Tab-separated table of C-alpha atoms and ligand atoms in Angstrom:
chain	number	residue	atom	x	y	z
A	1	MET	CA	0.000	0.000	0.000
A	2	ASP	CA	1.332	3.475	-0.891
A	3	GLN	CA	2.269	5.264	2.340
A	4	HIS	CA	0.694	8.525	1.205
A	5	THR	CA	-2.628	7.513	-0.366
A	6	ASP	CA	-5.702	5.901	1.145
A	7	ARG	CA	-6.391	2.184	0.659
A	8	THR	CA	-8.230	2.801	-2.607
A	9	GLY	CA	-4.988	4.356	-3.857
A	10	THR	CA	-6.895	7.379	-5.165
A	11	ARG	CA	-6.872	9.953	-2.386
A	12	GLU	CA	-3.972	11.682	-0.678
A	13	LEU	CA	-3.971	10.744	3.029
A	14	MET	CA	-4.622	13.556	5.457
A	15	GLU	CA	-1.747	14.163	7.891
A	16	LEU	CA	-2.052	14.433	11.673
A	17	PRO	CA	-1.893	16.681	13.605
A	18	LEU	CA	-4.477	18.745	11.776
A	19	PRO	CA	-3.412	22.399	11.535
A	20	ARG	CA	-4.359	24.476	14.520
A	21	PRO	CA	-4.071	28.209	13.862
A	22	ARG	CA	-2.628	30.414	16.612
A	23	GLU	CA	-5.768	32.524	16.668
A	24	CYS	CA	-7.892	29.742	18.174
A	25	PRO	CA	-5.966	28.549	21.231
A	26	PHE	CA	-9.057	27.196	22.973
A	27	GLY	CA	-10.101	24.423	20.650
A	28	PRO	CA	-8.880	21.586	18.481
A	29	SER	CA	-8.271	22.217	14.789
A	30	PRO	CA	-11.285	23.888	13.135
A	31	ASP	CA	-11.000	21.179	10.430
A	32	TYR	CA	-12.728	18.761	12.789
A	33	ALA	CA	-16.057	20.556	12.342
A	34	ARG	CA	-15.932	19.724	8.621
A	35	LEU	CA	-14.660	16.178	9.204
A	36	ARG	CA	-17.458	15.359	11.646
A	37	ILE	CA	-19.913	16.071	8.831
A	38	GLU	CA	-18.057	14.961	5.695
A	39	ALA	CA	-15.667	12.239	6.847
A	40	PRO	CA	-16.287	11.269	10.483
A	41	VAL	CA	-14.203	8.087	10.123
A	42	VAL	CA	-11.309	8.815	7.793
A	43	GLU	CA	-7.911	7.300	7.073
A	44	VAL	CA	-4.983	9.487	8.138
A	45	ARG	CA	-1.208	9.338	8.328
A	46	CYS	CA	0.027	10.008	11.881
A	47	PRO	CA	3.208	11.870	12.890
A	48	THR	CA	4.917	8.511	13.583
A	49	GLY	CA	4.055	7.300	10.068
A	50	MET	CA	1.320	4.986	11.373
A	51	ARG	CA	-1.862	4.825	9.271
A	52	ALA	CA	-5.054	4.990	11.287
A	53	TRP	CA	-8.766	5.709	11.143
A	54	LEU	CA	-9.404	9.118	12.692
A	55	VAL	CA	-12.768	9.170	14.504
A	56	SER	CA	-14.231	12.563	15.414
A	57	ARG	CA	-17.961	12.249	16.198
A	58	TYR	CA	-19.005	11.975	19.834
A	59	ALA	CA	-21.172	8.869	19.297
A	60	ASP	CA	-18.450	7.059	17.329
A	61	VAL	CA	-15.688	7.906	19.821
A	62	ARG	CA	-17.870	6.621	22.661
A	63	GLU	CA	-18.579	3.456	20.707
A	64	VAL	CA	-14.861	2.752	20.161
A	65	LEU	CA	-13.794	3.533	23.750
A	66	GLY	CA	-16.784	1.653	25.146
A	67	ASP	CA	-16.079	-1.630	23.350
A	68	SER	CA	-12.730	-3.052	24.415
A	69	GLU	CA	-13.515	-6.394	22.753
A	70	ARG	CA	-13.587	-4.903	19.273
A	71	PHE	CA	-11.069	-2.135	19.992
A	72	SER	CA	-8.009	-3.258	21.949
A	73	SER	CA	-5.700	-1.063	24.050
A	74	ARG	CA	-2.696	-3.228	23.122
A	75	THR	CA	-1.399	-0.376	20.935
A	76	GLY	CA	-0.809	1.878	23.942
A	77	GLN	CA	-2.420	5.296	24.151
A	78	VAL	CA	-0.214	7.359	21.856
A	79	PRO	CA	1.718	5.318	19.256
A	80	HIS	CA	0.375	7.765	16.662
A	81	MET	CA	2.294	10.633	18.306
A	82	MET	CA	5.397	9.138	19.911
A	83	GLY	CA	8.175	7.437	17.939
A	84	HIS	CA	9.226	5.405	20.988
A	85	ALA	CA	5.733	3.936	21.501
A	86	ASP	CA	5.902	1.049	19.009
A	87	PRO	CA	2.414	-0.493	19.081
A	88	ALA	CA	3.802	-3.928	18.156
A	89	ARG	CA	6.308	-4.044	21.033
A	90	PRO	CA	5.517	-6.824	23.557
A	91	VAL	CA	3.702	-5.597	26.674
A	92	ARG	CA	6.098	-5.219	29.611
A	93	PRO	CA	5.280	-6.518	33.112
A	94	GLY	CA	2.940	-4.028	34.787
A	95	GLU	CA	2.309	-2.007	31.625
A	96	PHE	CA	-1.414	-2.187	32.317
A	97	THR	CA	-2.380	0.685	29.997
A	98	ARG	CA	-1.720	-1.759	27.123
A	99	MET	CA	-3.694	-4.689	28.557
A	100	ASP	CA	-7.255	-5.860	27.958
A	101	GLY	CA	-9.785	-8.043	29.784
A	102	ALA	CA	-8.964	-9.961	32.984
A	103	GLU	CA	-5.239	-9.276	32.637
A	104	TYR	CA	-6.039	-5.544	32.848
A	105	GLN	CA	-8.649	-5.783	35.619
A	106	ARG	CA	-6.101	-7.351	37.959
A	107	PHE	CA	-4.280	-3.994	37.977
A	108	ARG	CA	-7.298	-1.716	37.981
A	109	ARG	CA	-8.795	-3.504	41.001
A	110	HIS	CA	-5.729	-2.793	43.092
A	111	ILE	CA	-4.953	0.766	42.010
A	112	SER	CA	-8.474	2.255	41.923
A	113	PRO	CA	-8.937	2.386	45.707
A	114	GLU	CA	-5.897	4.683	45.922
A	115	VAL	CA	-7.314	7.346	43.640
A	116	GLY	CA	-11.075	7.060	43.598
A	117	THR	CA	-12.808	6.089	46.839
A	118	PRO	CA	-14.670	8.778	48.832
A	119	LYS	CA	-12.566	7.900	51.898
A	120	ARG	CA	-9.273	8.399	50.059
A	121	LEU	CA	-10.505	11.639	48.461
A	122	ALA	CA	-11.637	12.989	51.831
A	123	GLU	CA	-8.133	12.291	53.176
A	124	LEU	CA	-6.562	13.891	50.131
A	125	ARG	CA	-8.578	17.152	50.213
A	126	PRO	CA	-6.819	18.820	53.189
A	127	ARG	CA	-3.449	17.822	51.703
A	128	ILE	CA	-4.311	19.427	48.370
A	129	GLU	CA	-5.740	22.501	50.106
A	130	ALA	CA	-2.465	22.931	51.993
A	131	ILE	CA	-0.414	22.519	48.802
A	132	VAL	CA	-2.518	25.091	46.943
A	133	GLU	CA	-2.421	27.616	49.812
A	134	GLU	CA	1.352	27.209	49.979
A	135	ARG	CA	1.772	27.838	46.253
A	136	ILE	CA	-0.448	30.928	46.403
A	137	ASP	CA	1.677	32.196	49.314
A	138	ALA	CA	4.763	31.541	47.173
A	139	LEU	CA	3.254	33.646	44.361
A	140	ALA	CA	2.583	36.442	46.848
A	141	ALA	CA	6.170	36.291	48.085
A	142	ALA	CA	7.622	36.321	44.576
A	143	GLY	CA	6.018	39.548	43.350
A	144	ARG	CA	3.241	40.540	40.993
A	145	THR	CA	3.716	38.242	37.995
A	146	ALA	CA	4.161	34.523	37.452
A	147	ASP	CA	3.898	31.739	34.928
A	148	PHE	CA	0.743	30.018	36.080
A	149	TYR	CA	1.796	26.728	34.437
A	150	GLY	CA	5.438	26.444	35.557
A	151	ASP	CA	5.167	28.305	38.876
A	152	PHE	CA	1.795	27.015	39.963
A	153	THR	CA	0.048	24.107	38.262
A	154	VAL	CA	3.140	21.919	37.796
A	155	PRO	CA	4.224	22.179	41.480
A	156	VAL	CA	0.627	21.699	42.695
A	157	THR	CA	-0.103	18.595	40.632
A	158	THR	CA	3.386	17.186	41.250
A	159	ALA	CA	2.915	17.489	45.011
A	160	ALA	CA	-0.550	15.931	44.725
A	161	ILE	CA	0.567	12.845	42.774
A	162	SER	CA	3.666	12.462	44.981
A	163	GLY	CA	1.305	12.329	47.946
A	164	VAL	CA	-1.062	9.843	46.270
A	165	VAL	CA	1.710	7.379	45.432
A	166	GLY	CA	3.908	8.020	48.467
A	167	VAL	CA	7.031	9.480	46.839
A	168	PRO	CA	8.705	12.494	48.515
A	169	TYR	CA	8.201	15.764	46.576
A	170	ALA	CA	11.960	16.320	46.743
A	171	ASP	CA	12.437	13.339	44.392
A	172	ARG	CA	10.141	14.785	41.704
A	173	HIS	CA	12.956	15.285	39.172
A	174	LEU	CA	12.935	11.507	38.628
A	175	PHE	CA	9.399	11.380	37.280
A	176	HIS	CA	9.578	14.824	35.667
A	177	ASP	CA	12.568	13.638	33.594
A	178	ALA	CA	10.807	10.388	32.736
A	179	ALA	CA	7.644	12.249	31.698
A	180	ALA	CA	9.650	14.655	29.532
A	181	ALA	CA	10.956	11.639	27.587
A	182	VAL	CA	7.606	9.808	27.461
A	183	PHE	CA	5.819	12.903	26.151
A	184	SER	CA	8.575	13.852	23.729
A	185	ASP	CA	8.333	13.097	20.049
A	186	VAL	CA	12.100	13.105	19.706
A	187	SER	CA	12.800	10.178	22.044
A	188	SER	CA	13.639	6.861	20.466
A	189	GLU	CA	12.893	3.560	22.204
A	190	PRO	CA	16.476	3.288	23.660
A	191	GLU	CA	16.384	6.961	24.775
A	192	MET	CA	13.072	6.302	26.465
A	193	ALA	CA	14.416	3.216	28.259
A	194	ALA	CA	17.426	5.255	29.420
A	195	ALA	CA	15.167	8.069	30.686
A	196	MET	CA	12.970	5.626	32.616
A	197	GLN	CA	15.895	3.746	34.177
A	198	PRO	CA	16.642	6.127	37.106
A	199	LEU	CA	12.930	6.284	38.019
A	200	HIS	CA	12.609	2.494	37.845
A	201	ALA	CA	15.758	1.985	39.945
A	202	TYR	CA	14.447	4.458	42.538
A	203	LEU	CA	10.984	2.865	42.629
A	204	TYR	CA	12.513	-0.597	42.965
A	205	GLN	CA	14.259	0.531	46.172
A	206	LEU	CA	11.029	2.163	47.369
A	207	VAL	CA	8.970	-0.991	46.696
A	208	ARG	CA	11.529	-3.184	48.512
A	209	ALA	CA	11.539	-0.788	51.486
A	210	ARG	CA	7.714	-0.695	51.649
A	211	GLN	CA	7.477	-4.495	51.366
A	212	GLU	CA	9.625	-4.816	54.445
A	213	ASN	CA	8.168	-1.890	56.310
A	214	PRO	CA	4.739	-0.721	55.030
A	215	GLN	CA	3.849	2.935	55.615
A	216	ASP	CA	0.578	4.866	55.398
A	217	ASP	CA	0.942	5.524	51.658
A	218	GLY	CA	-0.347	4.384	48.262
A	219	VAL	CA	2.543	2.068	47.364
A	220	SER	CA	2.320	0.255	50.703
A	221	ARG	CA	-1.448	-0.214	50.473
A	222	ILE	CA	-1.196	-1.546	46.907
A	223	ILE	CA	1.503	-3.992	48.062
A	224	VAL	CA	-0.614	-5.186	50.998
A	225	ARG	CA	-3.754	-5.598	48.845
A	226	SER	CA	-1.753	-7.482	46.241
A	227	GLN	CA	-0.174	-9.797	48.836
A	228	GLU	CA	-3.646	-10.672	50.096
A	229	SER	CA	-4.813	-11.596	46.579
A	230	ASN	CA	-4.448	-14.914	44.683
A	231	GLU	CA	-2.015	-13.411	42.216
A	232	PRO	CA	0.349	-10.981	43.986
A	233	PHE	CA	2.245	-8.466	41.848
A	234	SER	CA	5.933	-8.991	41.160
A	235	GLU	CA	8.345	-6.226	42.105
A	236	MET	CA	8.733	-5.253	38.443
A	237	GLU	CA	4.955	-4.956	38.110
A	238	LEU	CA	4.767	-2.746	41.199
A	239	VAL	CA	7.586	-0.540	39.909
A	240	SER	CA	5.910	-0.155	36.543
A	241	MET	CA	2.484	0.633	38.086
A	242	CYS	CA	3.951	3.375	40.277
A	243	ALA	CA	5.886	4.811	37.328
A	244	VAL	CA	2.724	4.964	35.183
A	245	MET	CA	0.797	6.734	37.936
A	246	LEU	CA	3.537	9.300	38.545
A	247	VAL	CA	4.094	10.020	34.866
A	248	ALA	CA	0.398	10.024	33.895
A	249	GLY	CA	-0.734	11.981	36.907
A	250	PHE	CA	0.956	15.364	36.931
A	251	ASP	CA	1.342	17.002	33.512
A	252	THR	CA	-2.115	15.943	32.287
A	253	THR	CA	-3.644	17.748	35.252
A	254	ALA	CA	-1.163	20.651	35.219
A	255	THR	CA	-1.827	21.297	31.538
A	256	ALA	CA	-5.633	20.990	31.729
A	257	LEU	CA	-5.596	23.375	34.669
A	258	ALA	CA	-3.283	25.861	32.928
A	259	HIS	CA	-5.311	25.688	29.729
A	260	GLY	CA	-8.541	26.055	31.685
A	261	LEU	CA	-7.348	29.069	33.637
A	262	PHE	CA	-5.971	30.636	30.461
A	263	ALA	CA	-9.457	30.299	28.934
A	264	LEU	CA	-11.189	31.656	32.063
A	265	LEU	CA	-8.893	34.689	32.136
A	266	ALA	CA	-9.230	35.294	28.406
A	267	HIS	CA	-13.016	35.274	28.969
A	268	ARG	CA	-12.585	37.148	32.247
A	269	GLU	CA	-16.322	37.313	33.076
A	270	GLN	CA	-16.179	33.518	33.561
A	271	TYR	CA	-13.529	33.882	36.273
A	272	THR	CA	-15.591	36.586	37.990
A	273	ARG	CA	-18.664	34.349	37.899
A	274	LEU	CA	-16.753	31.652	39.794
A	275	ARG	CA	-15.665	34.159	42.394
A	276	THR	CA	-19.159	35.503	42.993
A	277	ASP	CA	-20.856	32.100	42.827
A	278	PRO	CA	-18.495	29.286	43.969
A	279	SER	CA	-21.352	26.782	43.582
A	280	LEU	CA	-20.499	26.911	39.862
A	281	ILE	CA	-17.021	25.458	40.470
A	282	PRO	CA	-17.861	21.724	40.113
A	283	GLY	CA	-19.526	22.487	36.742
A	284	ALA	CA	-16.558	24.653	35.718
A	285	VAL	CA	-14.221	21.728	36.402
A	286	GLU	CA	-16.244	19.504	34.048
A	287	GLU	CA	-16.291	22.271	31.447
A	288	ILE	CA	-12.484	22.602	31.616
A	289	VAL	CA	-12.037	18.856	31.171
A	290	ARG	CA	-14.586	18.775	28.328
A	291	CYS	CA	-12.730	21.553	26.526
A	292	PHE	CA	-9.130	20.601	27.300
A	293	GLY	CA	-9.014	16.915	28.351
A	294	GLY	CA	-7.989	14.052	26.111
A	295	ALA	CA	-5.675	16.312	24.089
A	296	ALA	CA	-4.044	14.607	21.115
A	297	GLY	CA	-6.430	11.667	21.114
A	298	ILE	CA	-5.982	8.024	21.992
A	299	ALA	CA	-5.233	4.965	19.893
A	300	ARG	CA	-6.867	1.555	19.710
A	301	GLN	CA	-6.489	-1.492	17.445
A	302	VAL	CA	-9.378	-3.276	15.704
A	303	THR	CA	-9.603	-6.913	16.851
A	304	ARG	CA	-12.023	-8.172	14.156
A	305	ASP	CA	-13.558	-6.861	10.932
A	306	THR	CA	-16.286	-4.450	11.971
A	307	GLU	CA	-17.723	-0.964	11.372
A	308	ILE	CA	-17.412	2.396	13.077
A	309	GLY	CA	-20.394	4.660	12.372
A	310	GLY	CA	-21.092	2.689	9.171
A	311	THR	CA	-17.477	2.746	7.882
A	312	PRO	CA	-15.959	-0.738	7.543
A	313	VAL	CA	-12.649	-1.261	9.364
A	314	SER	CA	-10.515	-4.405	9.327
A	315	GLU	CA	-8.879	-6.553	11.978
A	316	GLY	CA	-5.454	-5.108	12.777
A	317	ASP	CA	-6.287	-1.548	11.680
A	318	TYR	CA	-5.371	1.275	14.038
A	319	VAL	CA	-7.924	3.812	15.233
A	320	VAL	CA	-7.302	7.263	16.743
A	321	VAL	CA	-10.220	8.759	18.646
A	322	ALA	CA	-10.134	12.567	18.606
A	323	ILE	CA	-11.503	13.140	22.100
A	324	GLN	CA	-11.457	16.946	22.058
A	325	ALA	CA	-13.219	16.984	18.684
A	326	ALA	CA	-15.866	14.583	20.007
A	327	ASP	CA	-16.407	16.820	23.004
A	328	ARG	CA	-17.068	19.729	20.595
A	329	ASP	CA	-19.686	17.767	18.641
A	330	PRO	CA	-22.885	19.871	18.417
A	331	GLU	CA	-24.874	16.605	18.361
A	332	ALA	CA	-23.747	16.074	21.959
A	333	PHE	CA	-23.352	19.595	23.414
A	334	ASP	CA	-25.148	22.874	22.691
A	335	GLU	CA	-22.850	25.615	21.380
A	336	PRO	CA	-19.886	23.330	22.077
A	337	ASP	CA	-17.183	25.871	21.247
A	338	ARG	CA	-18.410	28.273	23.930
A	339	ILE	CA	-16.622	27.945	27.282
A	340	ASP	CA	-19.363	28.337	29.842
A	341	VAL	CA	-18.794	27.675	33.550
A	342	GLY	CA	-22.556	27.588	34.058
A	343	ARG	CA	-23.077	24.804	31.502
A	344	ARG	CA	-25.131	21.907	32.788
A	345	MET	CA	-23.924	18.747	31.106
A	346	SER	CA	-22.670	15.263	31.719
A	347	GLY	CA	-20.972	12.606	29.675
A	348	HIS	CA	-17.956	14.482	28.265
A	349	LEU	CA	-15.084	12.231	27.177
A	350	GLY	CA	-12.173	14.322	28.512
A	351	PHE	CA	-11.216	11.520	30.923
A	352	GLY	CA	-11.887	8.866	28.278
A	353	TYR	CA	-14.755	6.391	28.474
A	354	GLY	CA	-15.256	2.676	29.116
A	355	THR	CA	-12.794	0.188	30.557
A	356	HIS	CA	-9.637	2.304	30.411
A	357	GLN	CA	-11.138	5.637	31.398
A	358	CYS	CA	-8.854	7.745	33.551
A	359	PHE	CA	-7.876	6.132	36.855
A	360	GLY	CA	-7.070	9.468	38.395
A	361	GLN	CA	-10.173	11.389	37.363
A	362	GLN	CA	-11.510	11.901	40.902
A	363	THR	CA	-8.094	13.066	42.064
A	364	ALA	CA	-7.855	15.421	39.082
A	365	ARG	CA	-11.374	16.782	39.767
A	366	LEU	CA	-10.417	17.417	43.382
A	367	GLU	CA	-7.219	19.244	42.368
A	368	LEU	CA	-9.052	21.445	39.861
A	369	THR	CA	-11.837	22.190	42.351
A	370	VAL	CA	-9.513	23.217	45.169
A	371	VAL	CA	-7.396	25.376	42.845
A	372	LEU	CA	-10.449	27.240	41.495
A	373	GLU	CA	-11.896	27.692	45.004
A	374	LYS	CA	-8.684	29.106	46.456
A	375	LEU	CA	-7.596	31.185	43.463
A	376	THR	CA	-10.888	32.964	42.931
A	377	GLN	CA	-11.106	33.840	46.632
A	378	ARG	CA	-7.475	34.795	47.232
A	379	ILE	CA	-6.570	36.425	43.899
A	380	PRO	CA	-9.732	38.156	42.641
A	381	SER	CA	-7.682	40.482	40.409
A	382	LEU	CA	-5.856	37.640	38.618
A	383	ARG	CA	-5.501	38.362	34.898
A	384	LEU	CA	-3.397	37.511	31.876
A	385	ALA	CA	-0.089	39.365	31.630
A	386	SER	CA	0.280	38.866	27.903
A	387	ALA	CA	-1.905	38.968	24.826
A	388	VAL	CA	-3.803	35.735	24.151
A	389	GLU	CA	-1.938	35.240	20.861
A	390	ASP	CA	1.473	35.509	22.586
A	391	VAL	CA	0.905	32.585	24.947
A	392	PRO	CA	3.279	29.799	23.824
A	393	PHE	CA	1.903	26.311	23.185
A	394	LYS	CA	3.266	22.780	23.513
A	395	THR	CA	2.684	20.971	20.242
A	396	HIS	CA	3.624	17.521	18.930
A	397	THR	CA	3.041	15.968	22.320
A	398	PRO	CA	0.104	13.941	23.637
A	399	VAL	CA	-0.572	16.588	26.302
A	400	ILE	CA	-1.374	19.693	24.297
A	401	GLY	CA	-1.745	23.006	26.063
A	402	PRO	CA	0.051	26.227	26.979
A	403	ALA	CA	3.778	25.955	27.695
A	404	ALA	CA	3.469	29.037	29.934
A	405	VAL	CA	0.576	31.221	31.088
A	406	PRO	CA	1.902	34.664	32.142
A	407	VAL	CA	-0.400	36.120	34.809
A	408	THR	CA	-0.447	39.184	37.026
A	409	TRP	CA	-2.545	40.548	39.909
A	410	ASP	CA	-2.939	43.582	42.170
A	411	GLU	CA	-3.147	41.864	45.507
A	412	ILE	CA	-3.202	38.402	47.066
A	413	VAL	CA	-5.528	37.978	50.046
A	414	PRO	CA	-3.688	36.236	52.924
A	415	SER	CA	-4.843	32.682	53.604
A	416	GLU	CA	-7.388	32.177	56.404
A	417	LYS	CA	-4.751	30.207	58.244
A	418	GLY	CA	-2.279	33.071	57.878
A	419	GLN	CA	-4.857	35.540	59.218
A	420	ARG	CA	-5.511	33.630	62.391
B	501	HEM	C1	-7.274	16.725	33.989
B	501	HEM	C2	-6.424	15.732	34.169
B	501	HEM	C3	-6.457	14.422	33.426
B	501	HEM	C4	-6.928	14.135	32.177
B	501	HEM	C5	-7.573	15.070	31.169
B	501	HEM	C6	-6.721	12.704	31.973
B	501	HEM	C7	-7.124	12.033	30.832
B	501	HEM	C8	-7.039	10.662	30.684
B	501	HEM	C9	-7.608	9.929	29.572
B	501	HEM	C10	-8.357	10.523	28.407
B	501	HEM	C11	-7.331	8.602	29.796
B	501	HEM	C12	-7.836	7.432	28.957
B	501	HEM	C13	-6.779	6.612	28.273
B	501	HEM	C14	-7.351	5.482	27.449
B	501	HEM	O1	-8.554	5.312	27.307
B	501	HEM	O2	-6.535	4.733	26.897
B	501	HEM	C15	-6.558	8.520	31.012
B	501	HEM	C16	-6.044	7.375	31.560
B	501	HEM	C17	-5.267	7.338	32.693
B	501	HEM	N1	-5.071	8.348	33.604
B	501	HEM	FE1	-5.682	10.226	33.388
B	501	HEM	N2	-6.110	12.180	33.086
B	501	HEM	C18	-5.944	13.187	34.003
B	501	HEM	C19	-5.407	13.083	35.284
B	501	HEM	C20	-4.889	11.932	35.827
B	501	HEM	C21	-4.356	11.788	37.173
B	501	HEM	C22	-4.326	12.886	38.239
B	501	HEM	C23	-3.897	10.502	37.280
B	501	HEM	C24	-3.246	9.815	38.477
B	501	HEM	C25	-3.684	9.918	39.707
B	501	HEM	C26	-4.161	9.840	36.017
B	501	HEM	C27	-3.851	8.532	35.749
B	501	HEM	C28	-4.271	7.864	34.616
B	501	HEM	C29	-3.915	6.476	34.364
B	501	HEM	C30	-3.062	5.588	35.253
B	501	HEM	C31	-4.545	6.151	33.139
B	501	HEM	C32	-4.474	4.823	32.409
B	501	HEM	C33	-5.740	4.059	32.604
B	501	HEM	C34	-5.760	2.824	31.776
B	501	HEM	O3	-5.119	2.667	30.736
B	501	HEM	O4	-6.467	1.965	32.179
B	501	HEM	N3	-4.770	10.729	35.171
B	501	HEM	N4	-6.410	9.786	31.557
């Protein structure tokens, strides 16, 4: 098959990523609106050279993500974007994001209680509140301007995921470096392995220490639960699980939060609405994830000849679901391109859907909620410090969003704790 034409050999293949002009920083490529109507399931050539079916309608994306028997996760989430993520590479021990069925559920069962139960979230809230207050105090101490992404959301979400897993914040460089390689389109497979090695070596020591002497932390509880089960995890599996959580947990949330705040400040009346009516915050969190979750889309592989939205696809074909495009589908959401903190909706796909939907979604919701609560109350004058079109963007990475959000303010209200 010609690498550049579709399987009929007649039409030039479209290339991903679709062009995204600078003047619309708050949405996926405007081309998706046309594709959803004219070619909702269309063959494309991905940045890694992989050919795939690009799916952009809400109903079709939900169908693919919701049926793990027909659409396998064995490919990994982003082989279409990352050269190091060879979809044919054998699955490593503990690489649960690439597993299906019972093999996958063994992992999910043990990790979920650490990130999703009401008890765990209630314990996590005061920790996240303290982290957020501390970072706002740090902004106040540093002056009148900051990069909301680098100076605020990255430290906040890093501290949160460190706390969830049980890794000291001081050791964050290990998973930051690993994430930089995982989310980089320039890493090759050997470069990736080299970047992961220090994190894996560190986590191996941590796992061994917690096996001998369990603490009140996520790693220890996962180890204990696993030891009580019929099929305990090996050390390599535990290391890999912790690495996935650390790498998946901070920049996704930091970027969604930075992108969300950028949008709220660019449409400043939305920020003011949250300040005057904090009951809107839970809805605003969902709106941010609808608009900015899921980023560059997620891959699957077809397990048997079937159809997606009436288009035939064959066993072995790759599929890329364009989550952000689906969440802008007017069939699913009214005026989908409008960012509205008062929107009443459910069922967005920003955290994925079906079997593999985001493990950390309740943790992420909590982080976003606490940040919006504290920011709107303590920094009412928060505003952008640069023109919307000057805000730099990360591109060619699975986590798309601003690379920096310059902000400024007149005054930061001292924390309640500080006032006492
Ligand atoms: C706003 C922030 C976040 C967004 C938008 C997000 C988005 C997603 C999406 C779309 C998936 C689905 C992948 C798939 O179907 O293959 C996913 C999976 C995952 N997320 Fe998140 N995520 C966020 C925060 C977090 C946090 C805080 C954690 C850790 C506590 C986390 C851990 C994971 C893990 C481990 C998976 C893999 C699940 C699997 O393959 O079964 N995420 N995330």
